[in-house]
GROMACS .gro file of C-alpha atoms in nm:
model
  397
    1UNK     CA    1  -5.371  -1.673  -1.877
    2UNK     CA    2  -5.580  -1.665  -1.540
    3UNK     CA    3  -5.249  -1.728  -1.289
    4UNK     CA    4  -5.003  -1.493  -1.239
    5UNK     CA    5  -4.735  -1.715  -1.081
    6UNK     CA    6  -4.436  -1.597  -1.177
    7UNK     CA    7  -4.005  -1.627  -1.217
    8UNK     CA    8  -3.748  -1.426  -1.382
    9UNK     CA    9  -3.437  -1.455  -1.565
   10UNK     CA   10  -3.139  -1.258  -1.543
   11UNK     CA   11  -3.017  -1.257  -1.930
   12UNK     CA   12  -2.681  -1.118  -1.982
   13UNK     CA   13  -2.560  -1.014  -2.321
   14UNK     CA   14  -2.224  -0.989  -2.430
   15UNK     CA   15  -2.041  -0.800  -2.721
   16UNK     CA   16  -1.624  -0.830  -2.796
   17UNK     CA   17  -1.505  -0.484  -2.853
   18UNK     CA   18  -1.691  -0.192  -2.774
   19UNK     CA   19  -2.046  -0.116  -2.867
   20UNK     CA   20  -2.197   0.215  -2.689
   21UNK     CA   21  -2.539   0.127  -2.835
   22UNK     CA   22  -2.587  -0.236  -2.742
   23UNK     CA   23  -2.851  -0.160  -2.464
   24UNK     CA   24  -3.097  -0.021  -2.751
   25UNK     CA   25  -3.011  -0.311  -2.982
   26UNK     CA   26  -3.118  -0.539  -2.659
   27UNK     CA   27  -3.417  -0.351  -2.581
   28UNK     CA   28  -3.512  -0.376  -2.976
   29UNK     CA   29  -3.439  -0.745  -3.018
   30UNK     CA   30  -3.669  -0.812  -2.692
   31UNK     CA   31  -3.972  -0.569  -2.731
   32UNK     CA   32  -4.011  -0.758  -3.056
   33UNK     CA   33  -4.081  -1.039  -2.897
   34UNK     CA   34  -4.300  -0.903  -2.675
   35UNK     CA   35  -4.099  -1.026  -2.319
   36UNK     CA   36  -4.191  -0.878  -2.026
   37UNK     CA   37  -3.879  -0.682  -1.759
   38UNK     CA   38  -3.578  -0.459  -1.785
   39UNK     CA   39  -3.278  -0.395  -1.930
   40UNK     CA   40  -2.988  -0.260  -1.780
   41UNK     CA   41  -2.723  -0.018  -1.940
   42UNK     CA   42  -2.422  -0.066  -2.077
   43UNK     CA   43  -2.112  -0.213  -1.904
   44UNK     CA   44  -1.750  -0.161  -2.111
   45UNK     CA   45  -1.497  -0.413  -2.004
   46UNK     CA   46  -1.145  -0.372  -2.118
   47UNK     CA   47  -1.241  -0.592  -2.414
   48UNK     CA   48  -1.595  -0.626  -2.473
   49UNK     CA   49  -2.010  -0.457  -2.360
   50UNK     CA   50  -2.213  -0.619  -2.163
   51UNK     CA   51  -2.609  -0.566  -2.100
   52UNK     CA   52  -2.809  -0.719  -1.814
   53UNK     CA   53  -3.206  -0.812  -1.882
   54UNK     CA   54  -3.398  -0.935  -1.646
   55UNK     CA   55  -3.752  -1.085  -1.804
   56UNK     CA   56  -4.017  -1.250  -1.658
   57UNK     CA   57  -4.115  -1.633  -1.677
   58UNK     CA   58  -4.425  -1.828  -1.671
   59UNK     CA   59  -4.251  -2.082  -1.372
   60UNK     CA   60  -3.899  -2.155  -1.277
   61UNK     CA   61  -3.701  -2.396  -1.484
   62UNK     CA   62  -3.385  -2.472  -1.628
   63UNK     CA   63  -3.571  -2.434  -2.011
   64UNK     CA   64  -3.822  -2.167  -1.873
   65UNK     CA   65  -4.122  -2.061  -2.086
   66UNK     CA   66  -4.045  -1.696  -2.095
   67UNK     CA   67  -4.414  -1.462  -2.074
   68UNK     CA   68  -4.497  -1.232  -2.376
   69UNK     CA   69  -4.703  -0.985  -2.318
   70UNK     CA   70  -5.024  -0.869  -2.619
   71UNK     CA   71  -5.146  -0.567  -2.757
   72UNK     CA   72  -5.401  -0.501  -2.464
   73UNK     CA   73  -5.158  -0.629  -2.157
   74UNK     CA   74  -5.283  -0.995  -2.188
   75UNK     CA   75  -5.012  -1.246  -2.054
   76UNK     CA   76  -4.955  -1.512  -2.306
   77UNK     CA   77  -4.665  -1.786  -2.296
   78UNK     CA   78  -4.367  -1.684  -2.526
   79UNK     CA   79  -4.084  -1.905  -2.649
   80UNK     CA   80  -3.876  -2.156  -2.412
   81UNK     CA   81  -3.586  -1.986  -2.341
   82UNK     CA   82  -3.284  -2.251  -2.506
   83UNK     CA   83  -3.496  -2.129  -2.813
   84UNK     CA   84  -3.479  -1.745  -2.743
   85UNK     CA   85  -3.113  -1.728  -2.750
   86UNK     CA   86  -3.005  -1.910  -3.077
   87UNK     CA   87  -3.227  -1.592  -3.230
   88UNK     CA   88  -3.128  -1.355  -2.986
   89UNK     CA   89  -2.753  -1.458  -3.075
   90UNK     CA   90  -2.817  -1.413  -3.454
   91UNK     CA   91  -3.060  -1.046  -3.437
   92UNK     CA   92  -2.841  -0.849  -3.176
   93UNK     CA   93  -2.494  -0.991  -3.293
   94UNK     CA   94  -2.408  -1.084  -2.932
   95UNK     CA   95  -2.091  -1.297  -2.907
   96UNK     CA   96  -2.221  -1.458  -2.585
   97UNK     CA   97  -2.558  -1.455  -2.426
   98UNK     CA   98  -2.527  -1.565  -2.070
   99UNK     CA   99  -2.909  -1.700  -1.867
  100UNK     CA  100  -2.823  -1.699  -1.491
  101UNK     CA  101  -2.470  -1.660  -1.560
  102UNK     CA  102  -2.453  -1.979  -1.777
  103UNK     CA  103  -2.374  -2.046  -2.164
  104UNK     CA  104  -2.642  -2.224  -2.234
  105UNK     CA  105  -2.595  -2.185  -2.667
  106UNK     CA  106  -2.220  -2.269  -2.653
  107UNK     CA  107  -1.903  -2.236  -2.459
  108UNK     CA  108  -1.829  -1.986  -2.150
  109UNK     CA  109  -1.637  -1.695  -2.288
  110UNK     CA  110  -1.266  -1.647  -2.124
  111UNK     CA  111  -1.217  -1.405  -1.883
  112UNK     CA  112  -0.905  -1.294  -2.071
  113UNK     CA  113  -1.146  -1.218  -2.376
  114UNK     CA  114  -1.373  -1.002  -2.218
  115UNK     CA  115  -1.100  -0.778  -1.981
  116UNK     CA  116  -1.105  -0.622  -1.729
  117UNK     CA  117  -1.392  -0.455  -1.563
  118UNK     CA  118  -1.436  -0.055  -1.546
  119UNK     CA  119  -1.292   0.068  -1.236
  120UNK     CA  120  -1.600   0.224  -0.992
  121UNK     CA  121  -1.577   0.563  -0.805
  122UNK     CA  122  -1.649   0.514  -0.440
  123UNK     CA  123  -1.675   0.794  -0.165
  124UNK     CA  124  -1.680   0.810   0.186
  125UNK     CA  125  -1.949   1.028   0.397
  126UNK     CA  126  -1.993   1.095   0.786
  127UNK     CA  127  -2.060   1.347   1.032
  128UNK     CA  128  -1.828   1.143   1.225
  129UNK     CA  129  -1.565   1.050   0.994
  130UNK     CA  130  -1.199   1.124   1.076
  131UNK     CA  131  -0.901   1.167   0.829
  132UNK     CA  132  -0.665   0.920   1.052
  133UNK     CA  133  -0.943   0.666   1.065
  134UNK     CA  134  -1.011   0.652   0.692
  135UNK     CA  135  -0.582   0.642   0.645
  136UNK     CA  136  -0.530   0.358   0.890
  137UNK     CA  137  -0.900   0.209   0.675
  138UNK     CA  138  -0.792   0.231   0.378
  139UNK     CA  139  -0.496  -0.066   0.406
  140UNK     CA  140  -0.117  -0.064   0.313
  141UNK     CA  141  -0.196  -0.059   0.002
  142UNK     CA  142  -0.106   0.184  -0.243
  143UNK     CA  143  -0.405   0.453  -0.257
  144UNK     CA  144  -0.496   0.825  -0.317
  145UNK     CA  145  -0.743   0.953  -0.057
  146UNK     CA  146  -0.884   1.280  -0.130
  147UNK     CA  147  -1.037   1.492   0.139
  148UNK     CA  148  -1.282   1.779   0.201
  149UNK     CA  149  -1.530   1.920   0.430
  150UNK     CA  150  -1.873   2.120   0.295
  151UNK     CA  151  -1.906   2.119   0.681
  152UNK     CA  152  -2.166   1.827   0.705
  153UNK     CA  153  -1.886   1.643   0.830
  154UNK     CA  154  -1.612   1.455   0.605
  155UNK     CA  155  -1.617   1.369   0.269
  156UNK     CA  156  -1.334   1.176   0.118
  157UNK     CA  157  -1.292   1.011  -0.233
  158UNK     CA  158  -1.028   0.726  -0.303
  159UNK     CA  159  -0.855   0.617  -0.577
  160UNK     CA  160  -0.874   0.210  -0.501
  161UNK     CA  161  -1.181   0.104  -0.276
  162UNK     CA  162  -1.183   0.105   0.118
  163UNK     CA  163  -1.344  -0.187   0.318
  164UNK     CA  164  -1.588   0.051   0.541
  165UNK     CA  165  -1.579  -0.231   0.786
  166UNK     CA  166  -1.274  -0.148   0.832
  167UNK     CA  167  -1.383   0.236   0.962
  168UNK     CA  168  -1.320   0.259   1.329
  169UNK     CA  169  -1.661   0.230   1.534
  170UNK     CA  170  -1.599   0.596   1.708
  171UNK     CA  171  -1.668   0.723   1.349
  172UNK     CA  172  -1.942   0.569   1.238
  173UNK     CA  173  -2.230   0.541   1.127
  174UNK     CA  174  -2.054   0.602   0.813
  175UNK     CA  175  -2.198   0.641   0.434
  176UNK     CA  176  -2.011   0.458   0.120
  177UNK     CA  177  -2.143   0.563  -0.238
  178UNK     CA  178  -2.015   0.440  -0.518
  179UNK     CA  179  -2.060   0.424  -0.903
  180UNK     CA  180  -2.013   0.181  -1.209
  181UNK     CA  181  -2.149   0.338  -1.495
  182UNK     CA  182  -2.486   0.411  -1.438
  183UNK     CA  183  -2.544   0.216  -1.124
  184UNK     CA  184  -2.552   0.436  -0.788
  185UNK     CA  185  -2.533   0.241  -0.462
  186UNK     CA  186  -2.527   0.382  -0.092
  187UNK     CA  187  -2.441   0.126   0.232
  188UNK     CA  188  -2.437   0.277   0.553
  189UNK     CA  189  -2.281   0.090   0.853
  190UNK     CA  190  -2.378   0.159   1.147
  191UNK     CA  191  -2.227   0.093   1.484
  192UNK     CA  192  -2.113  -0.278   1.614
  193UNK     CA  193  -2.391  -0.432   1.844
  194UNK     CA  194  -2.098  -0.647   2.052
  195UNK     CA  195  -1.777  -0.761   2.025
  196UNK     CA  196  -1.719  -0.939   1.651
  197UNK     CA  197  -2.013  -0.786   1.529
  198UNK     CA  198  -1.980  -0.553   1.232
  199UNK     CA  199  -2.252  -0.375   1.316
  200UNK     CA  200  -2.609  -0.342   1.085
  201UNK     CA  201  -2.598  -0.176   0.736
  202UNK     CA  202  -2.863  -0.025   0.488
  203UNK     CA  203  -2.886   0.060   0.175
  204UNK     CA  204  -3.019   0.195  -0.176
  205UNK     CA  205  -2.922   0.160  -0.527
  206UNK     CA  206  -3.064   0.259  -0.832
  207UNK     CA  207  -2.936   0.213  -1.178
  208UNK     CA  208  -2.953   0.548  -1.384
  209UNK     CA  209  -3.000   0.387  -1.729
  210UNK     CA  210  -3.256   0.058  -1.674
  211UNK     CA  211  -3.547   0.065  -1.933
  212UNK     CA  212  -3.863  -0.121  -1.956
  213UNK     CA  213  -3.864  -0.377  -2.227
  214UNK     CA  214  -4.203  -0.274  -2.297
  215UNK     CA  215  -4.487  -0.038  -2.083
  216UNK     CA  216  -4.766  -0.263  -2.115
  217UNK     CA  217  -5.131  -0.065  -2.044
  218UNK     CA  218  -5.191   0.077  -1.759
  219UNK     CA  219  -5.415  -0.211  -1.482
  220UNK     CA  220  -5.364  -0.499  -1.728
  221UNK     CA  221  -5.220  -0.782  -1.598
  222UNK     CA  222  -4.915  -0.747  -1.728
  223UNK     CA  223  -4.852  -0.380  -1.548
  224UNK     CA  224  -4.955  -0.588  -1.268
  225UNK     CA  225  -4.705  -0.851  -1.306
  226UNK     CA  226  -4.406  -0.649  -1.419
  227UNK     CA  227  -4.452  -0.462  -1.074
  228UNK     CA  228  -4.447  -0.766  -0.919
  229UNK     CA  229  -4.150  -0.847  -1.075
  230UNK     CA  230  -4.024  -0.520  -0.999
  231UNK     CA  231  -4.069  -0.531  -0.617
  232UNK     CA  232  -3.910  -0.901  -0.619
  233UNK     CA  233  -3.542  -0.772  -0.798
  234UNK     CA  234  -3.502  -0.439  -0.676
  235UNK     CA  235  -3.726  -0.387  -0.342
  236UNK     CA  236  -3.731  -0.461   0.038
  237UNK     CA  237  -3.814  -0.730   0.267
  238UNK     CA  238  -3.879  -0.700   0.637
  239UNK     CA  239  -3.549  -0.766   0.737
  240UNK     CA  240  -3.431  -0.500   0.529
  241UNK     CA  241  -3.745  -0.294   0.660
  242UNK     CA  242  -3.650  -0.384   1.063
  243UNK     CA  243  -3.267  -0.265   0.993
  244UNK     CA  244  -3.344   0.104   0.956
  245UNK     CA  245  -3.447   0.072   1.324
  246UNK     CA  246  -3.116   0.086   1.378
  247UNK     CA  247  -3.041   0.433   1.215
  248UNK     CA  248  -3.369   0.602   1.251
  249UNK     CA  249  -3.504   0.644   1.568
  250UNK     CA  250  -3.781   0.972   1.510
  251UNK     CA  251  -4.090   0.752   1.434
  252UNK     CA  252  -4.235   0.975   1.181
  253UNK     CA  253  -3.865   0.998   0.999
  254UNK     CA  254  -3.875   0.578   1.004
  255UNK     CA  255  -4.197   0.554   0.860
  256UNK     CA  256  -4.113   0.793   0.583
  257UNK     CA  257  -3.786   0.561   0.486
  258UNK     CA  258  -4.011   0.307   0.452
  259UNK     CA  259  -4.277   0.413   0.237
  260UNK     CA  260  -3.973   0.548   0.008
  261UNK     CA  261  -3.794   0.219   0.011
  262UNK     CA  262  -4.115   0.044  -0.112
  263UNK     CA  263  -4.136   0.245  -0.409
  264UNK     CA  264  -3.938   0.177  -0.739
  265UNK     CA  265  -3.564   0.372  -0.715
  266UNK     CA  266  -3.461   0.703  -0.822
  267UNK     CA  267  -3.174   0.922  -0.816
  268UNK     CA  268  -3.464   1.149  -0.625
  269UNK     CA  269  -3.544   0.860  -0.372
  270UNK     CA  270  -3.210   0.786  -0.343
  271UNK     CA  271  -3.159   1.182  -0.263
  272UNK     CA  272  -3.362   1.159   0.010
  273UNK     CA  273  -3.271   0.821   0.156
  274UNK     CA  274  -2.974   0.960   0.237
  275UNK     CA  275  -3.073   1.292   0.404
  276UNK     CA  276  -3.315   1.093   0.585
  277UNK     CA  277  -3.050   0.912   0.743
  278UNK     CA  278  -2.859   1.202   0.868
  279UNK     CA  279  -2.584   1.254   0.561
  280UNK     CA  280  -2.537   1.517   0.291
  281UNK     CA  281  -2.690   1.432  -0.002
  282UNK     CA  282  -2.514   1.651  -0.225
  283UNK     CA  283  -2.236   1.369  -0.137
  284UNK     CA  284  -2.407   1.191  -0.437
  285UNK     CA  285  -2.302   1.518  -0.690
  286UNK     CA  286  -1.965   1.427  -0.653
  287UNK     CA  287  -2.002   1.076  -0.781
  288UNK     CA  288  -2.210   1.190  -1.088
  289UNK     CA  289  -2.068   1.463  -1.241
  290UNK     CA  290  -1.992   1.760  -0.992
  291UNK     CA  291  -1.630   1.870  -0.977
  292UNK     CA  292  -1.484   1.845  -0.600
  293UNK     CA  293  -1.426   2.154  -0.426
  294UNK     CA  294  -1.103   2.372  -0.476
  295UNK     CA  295  -0.982   2.319  -0.127
  296UNK     CA  296  -0.926   1.947  -0.122
  297UNK     CA  297  -0.640   1.764   0.074
  298UNK     CA  298  -0.506   1.467  -0.108
  299UNK     CA  299  -0.323   1.200   0.100
  300UNK     CA  300  -0.091   0.906  -0.049
  301UNK     CA  301  -0.062   0.595   0.094
  302UNK     CA  302   0.178   0.282  -0.014
  303UNK     CA  303   0.326  -0.019   0.241
  304UNK     CA  304   0.280  -0.059   0.565
  305UNK     CA  305   0.565   0.244   0.660
  306UNK     CA  306   0.452   0.472   0.485
  307UNK     CA  307   0.083   0.473   0.559
  308UNK     CA  308   0.198   0.487   0.935
  309UNK     CA  309   0.333   0.780   0.861
  310UNK     CA  310   0.038   0.942   0.678
  311UNK     CA  311  -0.187   0.848   0.994
  312UNK     CA  312   0.047   1.020   1.234
  313UNK     CA  313   0.031   1.323   1.043
  314UNK     CA  314  -0.341   1.293   0.994
  315UNK     CA  315  -0.320   1.244   1.363
  316UNK     CA  316  -0.103   1.538   1.420
  317UNK     CA  317  -0.264   1.766   1.173
  318UNK     CA  318  -0.612   1.709   1.352
  319UNK     CA  319  -0.449   1.765   1.781
  320UNK     CA  320  -0.586   2.054   1.924
  321UNK     CA  321  -0.448   2.182   2.275
  322UNK     CA  322  -0.190   2.002   2.450
  323UNK     CA  323  -0.237   1.712   2.273
  324UNK     CA  324  -0.040   1.837   2.012
  325UNK     CA  325   0.254   1.831   2.217
  326UNK     CA  326   0.191   1.446   2.150
  327UNK     CA  327   0.358   1.526   1.758
  328UNK     CA  328   0.691   1.717   1.763
  329UNK     CA  329   0.834   1.510   1.527
  330UNK     CA  330   0.926   1.747   1.281
  331UNK     CA  331   0.941   2.093   1.547
  332UNK     CA  332   1.203   2.337   1.526
  333UNK     CA  333   1.509   2.293   1.786
  334UNK     CA  334   1.372   2.577   1.967
  335UNK     CA  335   1.051   2.427   1.975
  336UNK     CA  336   1.110   2.116   2.105
  337UNK     CA  337   1.317   2.212   2.390
  338UNK     CA  338   1.062   2.459   2.457
  339UNK     CA  339   0.805   2.240   2.464
  340UNK     CA  340   1.001   1.975   2.630
  341UNK     CA  341   1.065   2.168   2.942
  342UNK     CA  342   0.700   2.263   2.917
  343UNK     CA  343   0.603   1.866   2.961
  344UNK     CA  344   0.867   1.762   3.184
  345UNK     CA  345   0.715   2.067   3.422
  346UNK     CA  346   0.385   1.914   3.364
  347UNK     CA  347   0.482   1.575   3.434
  348UNK     CA  348   0.616   1.697   3.775
  349UNK     CA  349   0.274   1.889   3.856
  350UNK     CA  350   0.108   1.580   3.765
  351UNK     CA  351   0.319   1.318   3.947
  352UNK     CA  352   0.267   1.566   4.282
  353UNK     CA  353  -0.132   1.565   4.219
  354UNK     CA  354  -0.132   1.178   4.158
  355UNK     CA  355   0.058   1.092   4.437
  356UNK     CA  356  -0.132   1.419   4.712
  357UNK     CA  357  -0.479   1.418   4.606
  358UNK     CA  358  -0.741   1.195   4.741
  359UNK     CA  359  -0.971   1.212   4.458
  360UNK     CA  360  -0.693   0.975   4.281
  361UNK     CA  361  -0.610   0.734   4.576
  362UNK     CA  362  -0.817   0.472   4.326
  363UNK     CA  363  -0.550   0.474   4.084
  364UNK     CA  364  -0.297   0.159   4.120
  365UNK     CA  365   0.069   0.269   4.186
  366UNK     CA  366   0.150   0.063   3.915
  367UNK     CA  367  -0.050   0.273   3.669
  368UNK     CA  368   0.093   0.581   3.814
  369UNK     CA  369   0.471   0.481   3.763
  370UNK     CA  370   0.330   0.321   3.424
  371UNK     CA  371   0.183   0.689   3.351
  372UNK     CA  372   0.500   0.927   3.475
  373UNK     CA  373   0.740   0.708   3.269
  374UNK     CA  374   0.540   0.768   2.937
  375UNK     CA  375   0.515   1.098   3.035
  376UNK     CA  376   0.888   1.188   3.175
  377UNK     CA  377   1.041   0.948   2.890
  378UNK     CA  378   0.854   1.190   2.606
  379UNK     CA  379   1.019   1.470   2.740
  380UNK     CA  380   1.353   1.393   2.805
  381UNK     CA  381   1.339   1.226   2.417
  382UNK     CA  382   1.210   1.544   2.251
  383UNK     CA  383   1.475   1.765   2.499
  384UNK     CA  384   1.728   1.584   2.363
  385UNK     CA  385   1.611   1.580   1.988
  386UNK     CA  386   1.609   1.962   2.017
  387UNK     CA  387   1.895   2.006   2.173
  388UNK     CA  388   2.119   1.805   1.961
  389UNK     CA  389   1.905   1.927   1.685
  390UNK     CA  390   2.040   2.292   1.778
  391UNK     CA  391   2.407   2.170   1.815
  392UNK     CA  392   2.456   2.028   1.441
  393UNK     CA  393   2.299   2.400   1.334
  394UNK     CA  394   2.576   2.552   1.521
  395UNK     CA  395   2.784   2.336   1.375
  396UNK     CA  396   2.705   2.368   1.008
  397UNK     CA  397   2.644   2.758   1.062
   0.00000   0.00000   0.00000
């Protein structure tokens, strides 16, 4: 055929029950018909098994004609998709076949019949990421957050997904790596550029289990069309490439990333992409097969009150110097009394400095009063708490 104008179809094979060899069955059936495209790995749902294939068509149409590849790599017209679907059901044993999300050879499957999708693994990582911010971003629902740091920034693996747009701008850019089956995606979210902005994002996606249906001869029309199909399905457009300048400013590094994302996605490419954007590429290993470090910390959330307690606890754990005086609720009576006297004494000194020093004359009187009221209130509250706890301790001893 002279023309290489093409479109493509997403064909989803659904097998009821557990069928671990489903991807191989689908690939064989499509290869027998000499179709051009890709087959993804198995997705094991609760009650069903799914396999997605993407195949090239001669042109965009509801009942599209599929491309067929001959032994020399030339392109021929194959079957129409409506006829093919019926044949594929018989040859693969699939209960349902969806073409671009629609069943054209029978009724659509009920979701209850298929069950839930598998749980995705997720990991968040960032050189500026802080545990209190992650706890707040996880929301008030039940979650288990596992933290560790390899010296390249905080990493956290949540039991339930976290919306990274809720991560504070001071903690960005932040990397989210998620894995479902054989697919791994990396999403990097930058700082918002203005009020109401979520921040620019960039990402990289790789399907470790994706296979060619057939591999045509190098340099043949089919090989050229396959490259176009792969670029159309998994490649980047100009807007995606432009977004990279939000995260990388070194010209050489930026060019390297641009070259990288224009190639077919691989696991090695994913590692390099993450590293070039300033993140630890070893974070990817934790969603594949690498065990977590021995010194992880686990934080539980659930409900507004428990989550708030967890946030305060994390702020207290990360505080240092004078800021530790803001988190004294669990201190011993003696420590509370001593720290409160220090707070009151430092407050009195600060009061004098603010009132007498010309360097602070620009601070409004109302702001000074508010600051000192809060300062003294903190000292008095924890002093009283310490004295009361000490008195109760003597009564019970």
